[in-house]
Amino acid sequence: MPSKQLHQYLRSFGLGSRTGIEGYGESAGLLSRWQDWIQLERDNIAFGQGLAVNAVQMAAAVNTIANHGTY
């Protein structure tokens, strides 16, 4: 999968951006720009070490999968 498309999918799952929960003080996580990726970073993302998410982002991403793709 091309880097740009992978990045778009990750962003669609809510990774790399805040969820908007007020009073939570959440971090947006770490998802670098796809233009800065090298092959090693894409490989790390494939098994979950090339990005960082918070618990709410991960729950939302899993919920999206369980909800047949609806975020």
mmCIF file of C-alpha atoms in Angstrom:
data_model
loop_
_atom_site.group_PDB
_atom_site.id
_atom_site.type_symbol
_atom_site.label_atom_id
_atom_site.label_comp_id
_atom_site.label_asym_id
_atom_site.label_seq_id
_atom_site.Cartn_x
_atom_site.Cartn_y
_atom_site.Cartn_z
ATOM 1 C CA MET A 1 0.000 0.000 0.000
ATOM 2 C CA PRO A 2 1.426 3.421 -0.853
ATOM 3 C CA SER A 3 2.469 5.617 2.073
ATOM 4 C CA LYS A 4 -0.063 8.330 1.289
ATOM 5 C CA GLN A 5 -2.959 5.862 1.217
ATOM 6 C CA LEU A 6 -1.856 4.174 4.462
ATOM 7 C CA HIS A 7 -1.601 7.560 6.162
ATOM 8 C CA GLN A 8 -5.112 8.463 4.962
ATOM 9 C CA TYR A 9 -6.491 5.216 6.377
ATOM 10 C CA LEU A 10 -4.803 5.777 9.731
ATOM 11 C CA ARG A 11 -6.171 9.333 9.878
ATOM 12 C CA SER A 12 -9.644 8.013 8.974
ATOM 13 C CA PHE A 13 -9.481 5.780 12.041
ATOM 14 C CA GLY A 14 -8.785 8.900 14.134
ATOM 15 C CA LEU A 15 -5.118 8.209 14.750
ATOM 16 C CA GLY A 16 -2.842 11.233 14.954
ATOM 17 C CA SER A 17 -5.568 13.671 15.976
ATOM 18 C CA ARG A 18 -7.453 14.492 19.152
ATOM 19 C CA THR A 19 -10.892 12.952 19.647
ATOM 20 C CA GLY A 20 -12.429 16.155 20.999
ATOM 21 C CA ILE A 21 -13.296 14.903 24.471
ATOM 22 C CA GLU A 22 -13.368 17.994 26.680
ATOM 23 C CA GLY A 23 -11.546 18.010 29.989
ATOM 24 C CA TYR A 24 -9.590 14.906 29.123
ATOM 25 C CA GLY A 25 -6.291 16.668 28.370
ATOM 26 C CA GLU A 26 -5.500 14.129 25.700
ATOM 27 C CA SER A 27 -2.556 13.967 23.366
ATOM 28 C CA ALA A 28 -3.040 13.725 19.618
ATOM 29 C CA GLY A 29 -0.589 10.835 19.595
ATOM 30 C CA LEU A 30 2.310 10.533 17.197
ATOM 31 C CA LEU A 31 1.743 9.987 13.507
ATOM 32 C CA SER A 32 4.366 11.648 11.351
ATOM 33 C CA ARG A 33 3.686 13.073 7.917
ATOM 34 C CA TRP A 34 3.660 10.412 5.218
ATOM 35 C CA GLN A 35 6.160 12.457 3.195
ATOM 36 C CA ASP A 36 8.721 11.906 5.974
ATOM 37 C CA TRP A 37 8.296 8.129 6.092
ATOM 38 C CA ILE A 38 11.058 5.780 5.067
ATOM 39 C CA GLN A 39 10.510 2.079 4.437
ATOM 40 C CA LEU A 40 11.527 1.183 7.993
ATOM 41 C CA GLU A 41 8.871 3.465 9.463
ATOM 42 C CA ARG A 42 6.177 1.901 7.271
ATOM 43 C CA ASP A 43 7.350 -1.534 8.422
ATOM 44 C CA ASN A 44 7.159 -0.434 12.064
ATOM 45 C CA ILE A 45 3.620 0.868 11.584
ATOM 46 C CA ALA A 46 2.621 -2.562 10.274
ATOM 47 C CA PHE A 47 3.187 -4.103 13.696
ATOM 48 C CA GLY A 48 2.237 -1.111 15.836
ATOM 49 C CA GLN A 49 5.549 0.488 16.720
ATOM 50 C CA GLY A 50 5.711 3.311 14.181
ATOM 51 C CA LEU A 51 3.030 5.443 15.796
ATOM 52 C CA ALA A 52 1.607 6.258 19.213
ATOM 53 C CA VAL A 53 -2.048 6.549 20.189
ATOM 54 C CA ASN A 54 -3.961 7.158 23.382
ATOM 55 C CA ALA A 55 -6.563 4.803 24.825
ATOM 56 C CA VAL A 56 -9.530 6.741 23.419
ATOM 57 C CA GLN A 57 -8.070 6.703 19.893
ATOM 58 C CA MET A 58 -7.454 2.963 20.061
ATOM 59 C CA ALA A 59 -10.960 2.290 21.385
ATOM 60 C CA ALA A 60 -12.425 4.446 18.581
ATOM 61 C CA ALA A 61 -10.387 2.610 15.926
ATOM 62 C CA VAL A 62 -11.469 -0.819 17.189
ATOM 63 C CA ASN A 63 -15.068 0.417 17.413
ATOM 64 C CA THR A 64 -14.871 1.577 13.784
ATOM 65 C CA ILE A 65 -13.892 -1.933 12.710
ATOM 66 C CA ALA A 66 -16.642 -3.486 14.838
ATOM 67 C CA ASN A 67 -19.138 -0.983 13.393
ATOM 68 C CA HIS A 68 -18.448 -2.101 9.786
ATOM 69 C CA GLY A 69 -16.262 0.915 8.968
ATOM 70 C CA THR A 70 -18.432 3.694 10.411
ATOM 71 C CA TYR A 71 -16.414 5.966 12.713
#
